[in-house]
XYZ file of N, CA and C in Angstrom:
414
model
N 2.980 -3.729 41.792
C 3.047 -3.827 40.343
C 2.328 -5.095 39.914
N 1.690 -5.008 38.762
C 0.978 -6.154 38.206
C 1.154 -6.128 36.686
N 1.632 -7.213 36.123
C 1.839 -7.288 34.678
C 0.840 -8.288 34.094
N 0.158 -7.880 33.033
C -0.781 -8.761 32.353
C -0.407 -8.852 30.881
N -0.421 -10.059 30.340
C -0.195 -10.187 28.896
C -1.347 -9.566 28.110
N -1.024 -8.942 26.999
C -2.028 -8.422 26.066
C -1.669 -9.013 24.706
N -2.481 -9.923 24.216
C -2.180 -10.670 23.001
C -3.030 -10.133 21.851
N -2.371 -9.814 20.741
C -3.059 -9.301 19.561
C -3.204 -10.399 18.509
N -4.327 -10.362 17.832
C -4.620 -11.312 16.759
C -4.870 -10.545 15.475
N -4.740 -11.249 14.384
C -4.914 -10.658 13.056
C -6.296 -11.040 12.519
N -7.357 -10.550 13.194
C -8.717 -10.845 12.765
C -9.258 -12.166 13.276
N -8.519 -12.856 14.149
C -8.946 -14.164 14.648
C -9.250 -14.157 16.139
N -9.386 -13.001 16.751
C -9.568 -12.942 18.189
C -10.844 -13.661 18.625
N -11.931 -13.448 17.937
C -13.184 -14.103 18.324
C -13.060 -15.625 18.247
N -12.425 -16.119 17.191
C -12.188 -17.556 17.052
C -11.287 -18.064 18.182
N -10.264 -17.284 18.527
C -9.362 -17.659 19.611
C -10.108 -17.710 20.946
N -10.993 -16.758 21.190
C -11.770 -16.754 22.434
C -12.612 -18.017 22.551
N -13.240 -18.415 21.452
C -14.028 -19.663 21.469
C -13.123 -20.869 21.712
N -11.992 -20.925 21.012
C -11.050 -22.040 21.128
C -10.542 -22.175 22.561
N -10.059 -21.078 23.153
C -9.527 -21.128 24.501
C -10.626 -21.438 25.527
N -11.844 -20.985 25.257
C -12.956 -21.330 26.135
C -13.244 -22.819 26.108
N -13.258 -23.370 24.905
C -13.542 -24.804 24.735
C -12.405 -25.669 25.267
N -11.180 -25.322 24.950
C -10.033 -26.181 25.273
C -9.480 -25.988 26.684
N -9.563 -24.753 27.209
C -8.952 -24.464 28.506
C -9.957 -23.984 29.551
N -11.200 -23.820 29.164
C -12.193 -23.304 30.104
C -12.058 -21.812 30.355
N -11.385 -21.092 29.454
C -11.214 -19.646 29.601
C -12.585 -18.962 29.560
N -12.741 -17.922 30.380
C -13.996 -17.196 30.460
C -13.785 -15.755 30.020
N -14.612 -15.295 29.087
C -14.552 -13.898 28.660
C -15.257 -13.061 29.723
N -14.513 -12.166 30.352
C -15.072 -11.298 31.382
C -15.647 -10.024 30.786
N -15.013 -9.542 29.720
C -15.455 -8.320 29.052
C -15.030 -8.400 27.598
N -15.886 -7.894 26.729
C -15.568 -7.890 25.300
C -16.228 -6.684 24.650
N -15.471 -6.009 23.768
C -15.999 -4.871 23.018
C -15.504 -4.966 21.587
N -16.394 -4.708 20.667
C -16.035 -4.688 19.246
C -15.673 -3.264 18.838
N -14.955 -3.132 17.728
C -14.575 -1.805 17.253
C -15.794 -0.936 16.993
N -16.874 -1.519 16.498
C -18.077 -0.738 16.192
C -18.751 -0.198 17.457
N -18.379 -0.735 18.639
C -18.972 -0.293 19.898
C -18.226 0.864 20.550
N -17.165 1.325 19.914
C -16.402 2.442 20.467
C -17.273 3.705 20.446
N -17.150 4.561 21.444
C -17.935 5.802 21.458
C -17.629 6.652 20.220
N -18.611 7.398 19.741
C -18.412 8.185 18.509
C -17.361 9.285 18.645
N -17.076 9.741 19.865
C -16.111 10.830 20.032
C -14.657 10.382 19.978
N -14.390 9.113 19.647
C -13.009 8.638 19.553
C -12.367 9.000 18.220
N -13.166 9.451 17.270
C -12.635 9.809 15.962
C -12.514 8.637 15.014
N -12.890 7.446 15.478
C -12.822 6.261 14.629
C -14.000 6.271 13.670
N -13.690 6.078 12.390
C -14.743 6.005 11.381
C -15.161 4.552 11.188
N -16.432 4.355 10.900
C -16.941 3.002 10.646
C -16.161 2.374 9.493
N -15.858 1.096 9.626
C -15.130 0.358 8.602
C -15.674 -1.066 8.582
N -16.358 -1.438 7.503
C -16.955 -2.775 7.446
C -15.943 -3.908 7.633
N -14.660 -3.657 7.308
C -13.636 -4.700 7.464
C -13.301 -4.958 8.924
N -13.434 -3.944 9.773
C -13.004 -4.090 11.165
C -14.116 -3.917 12.198
N -15.275 -3.426 11.806
C -16.338 -3.118 12.770
C -16.667 -4.276 13.706
N -16.717 -5.494 13.205
C -17.090 -6.637 14.032
C -15.900 -7.313 14.709
N -14.701 -6.824 14.464
C -13.526 -7.389 15.127
C -13.505 -6.976 16.598
N -12.749 -7.735 17.390
C -12.663 -7.488 18.823
C -11.663 -6.362 19.094
N -12.162 -5.275 19.688
C -11.297 -4.158 20.060
C -10.590 -4.450 21.380
N -11.300 -5.111 22.291
C -10.702 -5.462 23.578
C -11.503 -6.593 24.215
N -10.780 -7.529 24.819
C -11.407 -8.574 25.621
C -10.513 -8.857 26.816
N -11.136 -9.049 27.963
C -10.444 -9.516 29.166
C -10.888 -10.951 29.381
N -9.917 -11.855 29.476
C -10.214 -13.278 29.511
C -9.555 -13.901 30.738
N -10.331 -14.686 31.474
C -9.819 -15.333 32.672
C -9.426 -16.765 32.344
N -8.148 -17.070 32.550
C -7.593 -18.413 32.409
C -7.235 -18.871 33.818
N -8.052 -19.685 34.437
C -7.786 -20.080 35.822
C -7.778 -18.850 36.700
N -6.624 -18.536 37.286
C -6.495 -17.360 38.149
C -5.928 -16.142 37.411
N -5.520 -16.315 36.175
C -4.861 -15.238 35.422
C -5.840 -14.543 34.477
N -5.597 -13.260 34.264
C -6.355 -12.483 33.286
C -5.411 -12.146 32.136
N -5.834 -12.480 30.925
C -5.094 -12.139 29.713
C -6.002 -11.246 28.878
N -5.456 -10.158 28.394
C -6.232 -9.268 27.533
C -5.929 -9.617 26.080
N -6.940 -9.470 25.232
C -6.798 -9.858 23.830
C -7.522 -8.865 22.941
N -7.076 -8.804 21.684
C -7.661 -7.869 20.731
C -7.275 -8.270 19.315
N -8.088 -7.824 18.364
C -7.671 -7.858 16.962
C -6.917 -6.569 16.710
N -5.724 -6.659 16.191
C -4.881 -5.491 15.952
C -5.203 -4.904 14.585
N -5.857 -3.769 14.593
C -6.200 -3.106 13.329
C -5.233 -1.984 12.986
N -4.163 -1.875 13.746
C -3.206 -0.800 13.531
C -1.982 -1.251 12.739
N -1.779 -2.563 12.638
C -0.579 -3.078 11.991
C -0.922 -3.787 10.688
N 0.053 -3.889 9.832
C -0.114 -4.632 8.585
C -0.264 -6.123 8.850
N 0.506 -6.615 9.818
C 0.424 -8.025 10.182
C 0.812 -8.177 11.652
N 0.328 -9.243 12.245
C 0.600 -9.519 13.649
C 1.569 -10.682 13.732
N 2.610 -10.534 14.543
C 3.541 -11.636 14.771
C 3.590 -11.922 16.261
N 3.869 -13.155 16.595
C 3.948 -13.573 17.997
C 5.313 -14.222 18.239
N 6.332 -13.407 18.259
C 7.681 -13.931 18.473
C 8.289 -13.296 19.707
N 9.228 -13.993 20.295
C 9.953 -13.454 21.418
C 9.290 -13.667 22.770
N 8.188 -14.410 22.805
C 7.537 -14.706 24.078
C 6.720 -15.982 23.953
N 6.381 -16.560 25.086
C 5.455 -17.684 25.192
C 4.540 -17.419 26.370
N 3.336 -17.939 26.318
C 2.487 -17.959 27.495
C 2.808 -19.254 28.229
N 2.965 -19.178 29.540
C 3.327 -20.338 30.338
C 2.112 -20.790 31.136
N 1.666 -22.006 30.883
C 0.511 -22.575 31.564
C 1.001 -23.623 32.548
N 0.681 -23.434 33.822
C 1.048 -24.393 34.866
C -0.218 -25.114 35.303
N -0.221 -26.421 35.213
C -1.361 -27.230 35.632
C -1.082 -27.833 37.002
N -2.144 -28.278 37.659
C -1.993 -28.846 39.006
C -1.313 -30.208 39.010
N -1.422 -30.948 37.894
C -0.839 -32.289 37.839
C -0.493 -32.627 36.396
N 0.258 -33.708 36.212
C 0.744 -34.078 34.879
C -0.398 -34.446 33.938
N -1.437 -35.097 34.444
C -2.554 -35.492 33.584
C -3.261 -34.264 33.019
N -3.529 -33.269 33.865
C -4.167 -32.040 33.384
C -3.256 -31.290 32.424
N -1.978 -31.212 32.754
C -1.030 -30.509 31.881
C -0.993 -31.145 30.500
N -0.952 -32.460 30.445
C -0.917 -33.141 29.144
C -2.224 -32.934 28.388
N -3.345 -32.918 29.099
C -4.642 -32.655 28.463
C -4.659 -31.257 27.843
N -4.202 -30.243 28.585
C -4.140 -28.880 28.060
C -3.176 -28.789 26.884
N -2.029 -29.432 27.011
C -1.036 -29.425 25.939
C -1.642 -29.980 24.650
N -2.273 -31.150 24.745
C -2.866 -31.773 23.557
C -3.984 -30.927 22.969
N -4.783 -30.292 23.820
C -5.868 -29.444 23.334
C -5.313 -28.234 22.587
N -4.299 -27.582 23.145
C -3.701 -26.421 22.490
C -2.979 -26.793 21.203
N -2.478 -28.019 21.130
C -1.729 -28.467 19.951
C -2.630 -28.726 18.750
N -3.944 -28.863 18.955
C -4.858 -29.135 17.834
C -4.768 -28.010 16.810
N -4.336 -28.336 15.627
C -4.188 -27.354 14.563
C -2.929 -26.517 14.686
N -2.106 -26.803 15.686
C -0.882 -26.041 15.895
C 0.344 -26.863 15.569
N 1.466 -26.482 16.158
C 2.725 -27.173 15.895
C 3.437 -27.458 17.218
N 3.723 -28.711 17.469
C 4.449 -29.105 18.671
C 5.929 -28.819 18.450
N 6.534 -28.072 19.362
C 7.965 -27.768 19.282
C 8.777 -28.679 20.182
N 8.209 -29.078 21.311
C 8.833 -30.032 22.225
C 7.699 -30.874 22.796
N 7.660 -32.171 22.493
C 6.564 -33.012 22.979
C 6.460 -32.972 24.507
N 5.247 -33.136 24.999
C 5.024 -33.154 26.440
C 5.683 -34.398 27.021
N 6.516 -34.187 28.041
C 7.274 -35.299 28.616
C 7.812 -34.910 29.990
N 8.208 -35.908 30.753
C 8.880 -35.663 32.028
C 10.272 -35.101 31.736
N 10.718 -34.203 32.580
C 12.056 -33.616 32.451
C 12.750 -33.696 33.802
N 13.993 -33.259 33.854
C 14.714 -33.285 35.122
C 14.169 -32.256 36.102
N 13.367 -31.271 35.642
C 12.838 -30.252 36.535
C 11.327 -30.346 36.745
N 10.654 -31.230 35.984
C 9.197 -31.281 36.076
C 8.681 -32.665 35.705
N 7.547 -33.031 36.279
C 6.899 -34.295 35.906
C 6.290 -34.220 34.517
N 6.199 -33.016 33.972
C 5.694 -32.852 32.624
C 5.938 -31.453 32.112
N 6.442 -31.367 30.880
C 6.726 -30.080 30.241
C 6.672 -30.279 28.739
N 6.089 -29.321 28.027
C 6.074 -29.350 26.571
C 5.912 -27.944 26.022
N 6.338 -27.754 24.782
C 6.237 -26.449 24.118
C 5.542 -26.621 22.781
N 4.696 -25.641 22.447
C 3.974 -25.691 21.179
C 3.610 -24.292 20.727
N 3.254 -24.198 19.477
C 2.670 -22.985 18.922
C 1.261 -23.366 18.515
N 0.268 -22.643 19.048
C -1.118 -23.015 18.755
C -1.540 -22.549 17.369
N -2.744 -22.866 16.979
C -3.244 -22.566 15.631
C -3.292 -21.071 15.320
N -3.147 -20.215 16.336
C -3.171 -18.766 16.141
C -1.772 -18.155 16.157
N -0.750 -19.018 16.283
C 0.625 -18.542 16.289
C 1.136 -18.159 17.665
N 0.375 -18.464 18.722
C 0.785 -18.138 20.084
C 1.641 -19.271 20.632
N 2.813 -18.947 21.157
C 3.687 -19.932 21.766
C 3.244 -20.230 23.189
N 3.250 -21.507 23.538
C 2.860 -21.963 24.876
C 3.932 -22.876 25.437
N 4.159 -22.752 26.745
C 4.957 -23.706 27.499
C 4.010 -24.260 28.558
N 3.744 -25.551 28.499
C 2.813 -26.186 29.425
C 3.614 -27.049 30.374
N 3.374 -26.871 31.675
C 4.194 -27.621 32.626
C 3.442 -27.920 33.916
N 4.054 -28.786 34.682
C 3.619 -29.098 36.031
C 4.645 -28.439 36.942
N 4.196 -27.599 37.876
C 5.174 -26.943 38.759
C 5.985 -27.957 39.554
N 7.186 -27.556 39.876
C 8.064 -28.426 40.668
C 7.469 -28.619 42.049
N 7.734 -29.771 42.636
C 7.269 -30.050 43.993
C 8.313 -29.564 44.979
N 7.846 -29.011 46.069
C 8.775 -28.516 47.110
C 8.795 -29.436 48.289
């Protein structure tokens, strides 16, 4: 079994892809816009959504996260989950935390805890919740 996060955006997926690429070194492996869908899907052209991202596969370190602009819902919410980013060391974790916090909201400042040399929680500028940490040492 393999579980991959699929994160939906409200028309900001392309901006998010650039942001995560710049701040975290994320690499877009595949990307398709709604206008690129085959004609036999029954989707009609729509100037409001044609250039939005229908699907993207994005590599964050060793993980693949799928992303899209959600054109099926009235609004997109990101509640009930967080993406958890584990860095190799406290300096890298704090760097990632600060980068993701730009334009977002810090919920728990990055700091040492009883279980980690560094842990912090934030909501980024796109409304995605993140928990950034340094894995425990064994």
